[in-house]
Short mmCIF file of C-alpha atoms and ligand atoms in Angstrom, two decimals:
data_model
loop_
_atom_site.label_atom_id
_atom_site.label_comp_id
_atom_site.label_asym_id
_atom_site.label_seq_id
_atom_site.Cartn_x
_atom_site.Cartn_y
_atom_site.Cartn_z
CA UNK A 1 9.51 20.89 10.10
CA UNK A 2 11.83 17.82 8.45
CA UNK A 3 11.57 17.00 5.18
CA UNK A 4 9.27 14.41 5.14
CA UNK A 5 6.66 17.01 6.68
CA UNK A 6 7.68 19.40 3.96
CA UNK A 7 7.27 16.73 1.16
CA UNK A 8 3.54 15.60 2.29
CA UNK A 9 3.03 19.67 2.58
CA UNK A 10 4.12 20.20 -0.83
CA UNK A 11 3.18 16.71 -2.86
CA UNK A 12 0.81 14.59 -0.45
CA UNK A 13 -2.79 14.67 -0.22
CA UNK A 14 -5.12 13.76 2.56
CA UNK A 15 -8.15 12.05 1.86
CA UNK A 16 -11.30 12.18 3.87
CA UNK A 17 -11.01 8.60 4.87
CA UNK A 18 -8.19 8.70 6.42
CA UNK A 19 -5.04 7.73 4.09
CA UNK A 20 -2.48 10.15 3.03
CA UNK A 21 -1.53 9.93 -0.57
CA UNK A 22 2.30 9.80 -1.01
CA UNK A 23 2.69 8.35 -4.40
CA UNK A 24 4.67 11.40 -5.56
CA UNK A 25 7.48 11.05 -3.52
CA UNK A 26 7.05 8.35 -0.94
CA UNK A 27 6.20 4.75 -2.72
CA UNK A 28 5.81 4.96 -6.38
CA UNK A 29 8.03 7.83 -7.64
CA UNK A 30 10.45 7.85 -4.82
CA UNK A 31 12.47 10.91 -4.11
CA UNK A 32 15.59 9.41 -3.66
CA UNK A 33 17.14 12.71 -1.56
CA UNK A 34 14.20 12.28 0.64
CA UNK A 35 14.96 8.65 0.88
CA UNK A 36 18.37 8.99 1.89
CA UNK A 37 17.60 11.81 4.61
CA UNK A 38 14.56 9.51 5.67
CA UNK A 39 17.24 6.89 6.42
CA UNK A 40 19.88 9.26 7.81
CA UNK A 41 17.01 10.28 10.69
CA UNK A 42 15.99 6.43 11.62
CA UNK A 43 19.94 5.73 11.90
CA UNK A 44 20.25 8.76 13.89
CA UNK A 45 17.24 7.76 16.33
CA UNK A 46 19.08 4.46 16.47
CA UNK A 47 22.75 5.05 16.53
CA UNK A 48 23.33 3.66 20.01
CA UNK A 49 21.22 0.71 19.58
CA UNK A 50 24.06 -1.58 18.00
CA UNK A 51 21.83 -3.24 15.45
CA UNK A 52 23.03 -6.33 13.50
CA UNK A 53 20.48 -6.00 10.60
CA UNK A 54 17.27 -4.51 9.67
CA UNK A 55 14.27 -6.10 9.25
CA UNK A 56 11.31 -5.02 6.74
CA UNK A 57 8.12 -6.38 4.24
CA UNK A 58 7.78 -5.90 0.98
CA UNK A 59 7.07 -3.82 -1.08
CA UNK A 60 7.75 0.11 -0.12
CA UNK A 61 9.56 -0.37 3.29
CA UNK A 62 12.56 -1.75 1.11
CA UNK A 63 13.54 1.61 0.29
CA UNK A 64 13.53 2.89 3.39
CA UNK A 65 15.28 -0.33 5.38
CA UNK A 66 17.86 0.46 2.52
CA UNK A 67 18.89 3.89 3.28
CA UNK A 68 18.71 3.15 6.85
CA UNK A 69 21.04 0.33 6.97
CA UNK A 70 23.55 2.29 4.07
CA UNK A 71 23.39 5.09 6.99
CA UNK A 72 24.17 2.65 9.69
CA UNK A 73 27.34 1.30 7.83
CA UNK A 74 26.12 -1.08 5.32
CA UNK A 75 24.48 -3.40 7.56
CA UNK A 76 22.16 -5.99 5.92
CA UNK A 77 18.85 -5.78 5.43
CA UNK A 78 16.05 -8.72 5.50
CA UNK A 79 12.86 -8.60 3.61
CA UNK A 80 9.74 -10.24 4.28
CA UNK A 81 8.32 -11.50 1.54
CA UNK A 82 4.31 -11.49 1.11
CA UNK A 83 2.74 -14.86 -0.49
CA UNK A 84 1.72 -17.81 1.33
CA UNK A 85 4.64 -20.38 0.74
CA UNK A 86 3.58 -22.59 3.55
CA UNK A 87 4.12 -25.13 1.16
CA UNK A 88 7.44 -24.96 0.34
CA UNK A 89 8.53 -26.70 3.60
CA UNK A 90 9.65 -25.51 6.90
CA UNK A 91 12.45 -23.47 6.31
CA UNK A 92 10.52 -20.53 6.93
CA UNK A 93 9.59 -17.76 9.65
CA UNK A 94 6.19 -17.15 8.68
CA UNK A 95 3.23 -14.74 10.22
CA UNK A 96 -0.15 -13.36 9.50
CA UNK A 97 -0.26 -10.10 8.74
CA UNK A 98 -4.26 -8.87 8.70
CA UNK A 99 -4.19 -5.68 6.25
CA UNK A 100 -7.14 -2.89 7.71
CA UNK A 101 -6.34 -0.89 4.67
CA UNK A 102 -7.20 -3.70 2.29
CA UNK A 103 -9.19 -5.58 4.26
CA UNK A 104 -7.00 -8.87 3.76
CA UNK A 105 -5.23 -11.42 5.24
CA UNK A 106 -1.66 -11.86 3.69
CA UNK A 107 1.21 -14.11 4.81
CA UNK A 108 4.58 -12.82 5.26
CA UNK A 109 7.70 -15.23 5.54
CA UNK A 110 11.47 -14.63 5.70
CA UNK A 111 14.21 -17.51 4.82
CA UNK A 112 15.58 -19.41 8.40
CA UNK A 113 19.16 -18.82 6.94
CA UNK A 114 18.21 -15.27 6.58
CA UNK A 115 17.97 -14.50 10.51
CA UNK A 116 20.46 -15.87 13.39
CA UNK A 117 19.63 -16.44 16.43
CA UNK A 118 20.55 -13.23 19.26
CA UNK A 119 20.83 -11.09 16.16
CA UNK A 120 19.54 -7.06 17.18
CA UNK A 121 17.40 -6.12 14.67
CA UNK A 122 15.77 -2.83 13.92
CA UNK A 123 12.36 -2.92 11.94
CA UNK A 124 11.52 -0.26 9.05
CA UNK A 125 8.34 -0.04 7.34
CA UNK A 126 6.67 3.33 5.54
CA UNK A 127 3.75 3.33 7.14
CA UNK A 128 2.14 2.14 11.18
CA UNK A 129 -1.16 1.81 11.18
CA UNK A 130 -2.86 -0.99 13.23
CA UNK A 131 0.72 -1.87 13.90
CA UNK A 132 -0.34 -5.59 11.93
CA UNK A 133 2.93 -5.47 9.66
CA UNK A 134 4.85 -4.70 12.11
CA UNK A 135 3.30 -7.23 14.88
CA UNK A 136 4.08 -9.58 12.26
CA UNK A 137 7.59 -8.73 11.81
CA UNK A 138 8.07 -8.60 15.62
CA UNK A 139 6.54 -12.83 15.67
CA UNK A 140 9.26 -13.32 12.63
CA UNK A 141 11.91 -11.74 15.16
CA UNK A 142 10.65 -13.70 18.05
CA UNK A 143 10.53 -17.00 16.23
CA UNK A 144 14.63 -16.44 15.29
CA UNK A 145 15.35 -16.14 18.49
CA UNK A 146 16.39 -12.35 17.60
CA UNK A 147 15.88 -9.04 19.49
CA UNK A 148 13.46 -6.60 18.18
CA UNK A 149 15.38 -3.46 19.46
CA UNK A 150 12.57 -1.35 17.85
CA UNK A 151 10.88 0.20 15.36
CA UNK A 152 11.96 3.08 12.60
CA UNK A 153 8.81 4.50 10.49
CA UNK A 154 8.30 6.89 7.96
CA UNK A 155 4.24 8.18 8.68
CA UNK A 156 2.72 7.17 11.74
CA UNK A 157 -1.15 7.59 11.53
CA UNK A 158 -2.18 8.24 15.48
CA UNK A 159 -5.76 8.27 14.68
CA UNK A 160 -5.29 4.39 14.17
CA UNK A 161 -4.05 2.50 17.34
CA UNK A 162 -0.89 0.33 16.31
CA UNK A 163 1.86 2.93 17.58
CA UNK A 164 0.26 3.19 20.97
CA UNK A 165 0.06 -0.39 21.27
CA UNK A 166 3.45 -1.19 20.24
CA UNK A 167 4.99 1.36 23.03
CA UNK A 168 2.40 0.05 25.75
CA UNK A 169 3.88 -3.20 24.81
CA UNK A 170 7.47 -2.00 25.59
CA UNK A 171 8.58 -1.40 21.54
CA UNK A 172 10.78 1.46 21.06
CA UNK A 173 8.96 3.16 18.10
CA UNK A 174 10.08 6.02 16.47
CA UNK A 175 8.17 7.71 13.85
CA UNK A 176 9.59 10.65 11.83
CA UNK A 177 6.21 11.94 10.83
CA UNK A 178 3.46 11.44 12.92
CA UNK A 179 -0.19 12.61 11.65
CA UNK A 180 -3.49 12.81 13.79
CA UNK A 181 -6.99 12.86 11.92
CA UNK A 182 -9.19 16.21 13.33
CA UNK A 183 -13.12 15.96 14.20
CA UNK A 184 -13.81 17.74 10.63
CA UNK A 185 -11.91 14.74 8.34
CA UNK A 186 -8.73 16.66 7.87
CA UNK A 187 -5.74 15.97 9.14
CA UNK A 188 -2.58 17.59 10.94
CA UNK A 189 1.02 16.94 12.23
CA UNK A 190 0.97 15.75 15.92
CA UNK A 191 4.10 17.85 17.21
CA UNK A 192 5.75 16.85 20.40
P1 LIG B 201 -0.45 -1.64 9.86
O1 LIG B 201 0.23 -2.73 8.74
O2 LIG B 201 -0.08 -0.72 10.37
O3 LIG B 201 -1.70 -2.83 10.46
O4 LIG B 201 -1.35 -1.18 8.18
P2 LIG B 201 -2.47 -1.48 7.25
O5 LIG B 201 -2.26 -2.77 7.33
O6 LIG B 201 -3.91 -0.47 7.45
O7 LIG B 201 -1.02 -1.22 5.81
C1 LIG B 201 -1.67 -2.01 4.28
C2 LIG B 201 -0.83 -1.37 3.74
O8 LIG B 201 -1.24 -0.17 3.67
C3 LIG B 201 0.10 -1.45 3.55
O9 LIG B 201 1.01 -1.34 2.39
C4 LIG B 201 0.85 0.32 4.31
O10 LIG B 201 1.89 0.46 3.25
C5 LIG B 201 -0.54 1.06 3.80
N1 LIG B 201 -0.92 2.43 3.93
C6 LIG B 201 -1.45 1.75 5.28
N2 LIG B 201 -1.75 3.46 5.22
C7 LIG B 201 -1.69 4.19 4.49
C8 LIG B 201 -2.09 5.80 4.12
O11 LIG B 201 -2.61 6.53 4.56
N3 LIG B 201 -1.47 6.26 2.91
C9 LIG B 201 -0.95 4.90 1.87
N4 LIG B 201 -0.08 5.59 0.79
N5 LIG B 201 -0.33 3.59 2.14
C10 LIG B 201 -1.15 3.02 3.31
P3 LIG B 201 1.01 -2.62 1.95
O12 LIG B 201 -0.21 -3.31 1.39
O13 LIG B 201 1.98 -3.62 2.50
O14 LIG B 201 1.72 -2.35 0.53
P4 LIG B 201 3.45 -1.85 0.09
O15 LIG B 201 3.08 -0.16 -0.57
O16 LIG B 201 4.26 -1.77 1.16
O17 LIG B 201 3.99 -2.75 -1.14
#
């Protein structure tokens, strides 16, 4: 069992609707030793990928983007921001992201000066569910003519289709923890 799995067992709560409560250690109160370990594990997974920078989306993804970037030797982190900024002119790459969890669509944006053409980009986020946030971040990489080398995820929910769809599309997705939902509504770890 890795450190994140141990934390989920110790302090997480698995709700019948398929939501994993992690606010005591991951995204509200942050266990910083765990966050550092997550960064190290994701950095190790992409050690040979020659990553130039990390791309994430606010808010919770920033924590693990930062620890991964520091473990990779202090490479830059680019944070996609939420909110409609289309009226700020054409100096932004934008993508619309539909959230299944919240049933809302938000626009994420990254300043054009923050990504350089040809950079090898690693996308980092805390959860992978339907994959909408990752698809939006990949669209931004595409607009910036960067190469989205892969995605590093803390928790993937395998009973939602994002991970499968992205892997079928050829994206290298590394998830430190994969969780499935059993027929009785409870959740379990997927061991590989
Ligand atoms: P998707 O990008 O893979 O399609 O996922 P989805 O739209 O469902 O996720 C929307 C938000 O819900 C994201 O946070 C995501 O981190 C969070 N989320 C998804 N599944 C879970 C879960 O099981 N437990 C918890 N605690 N959060 C989950 P966000 O709205 O972007 O907010 P932020 O926390 O990053 O600020």
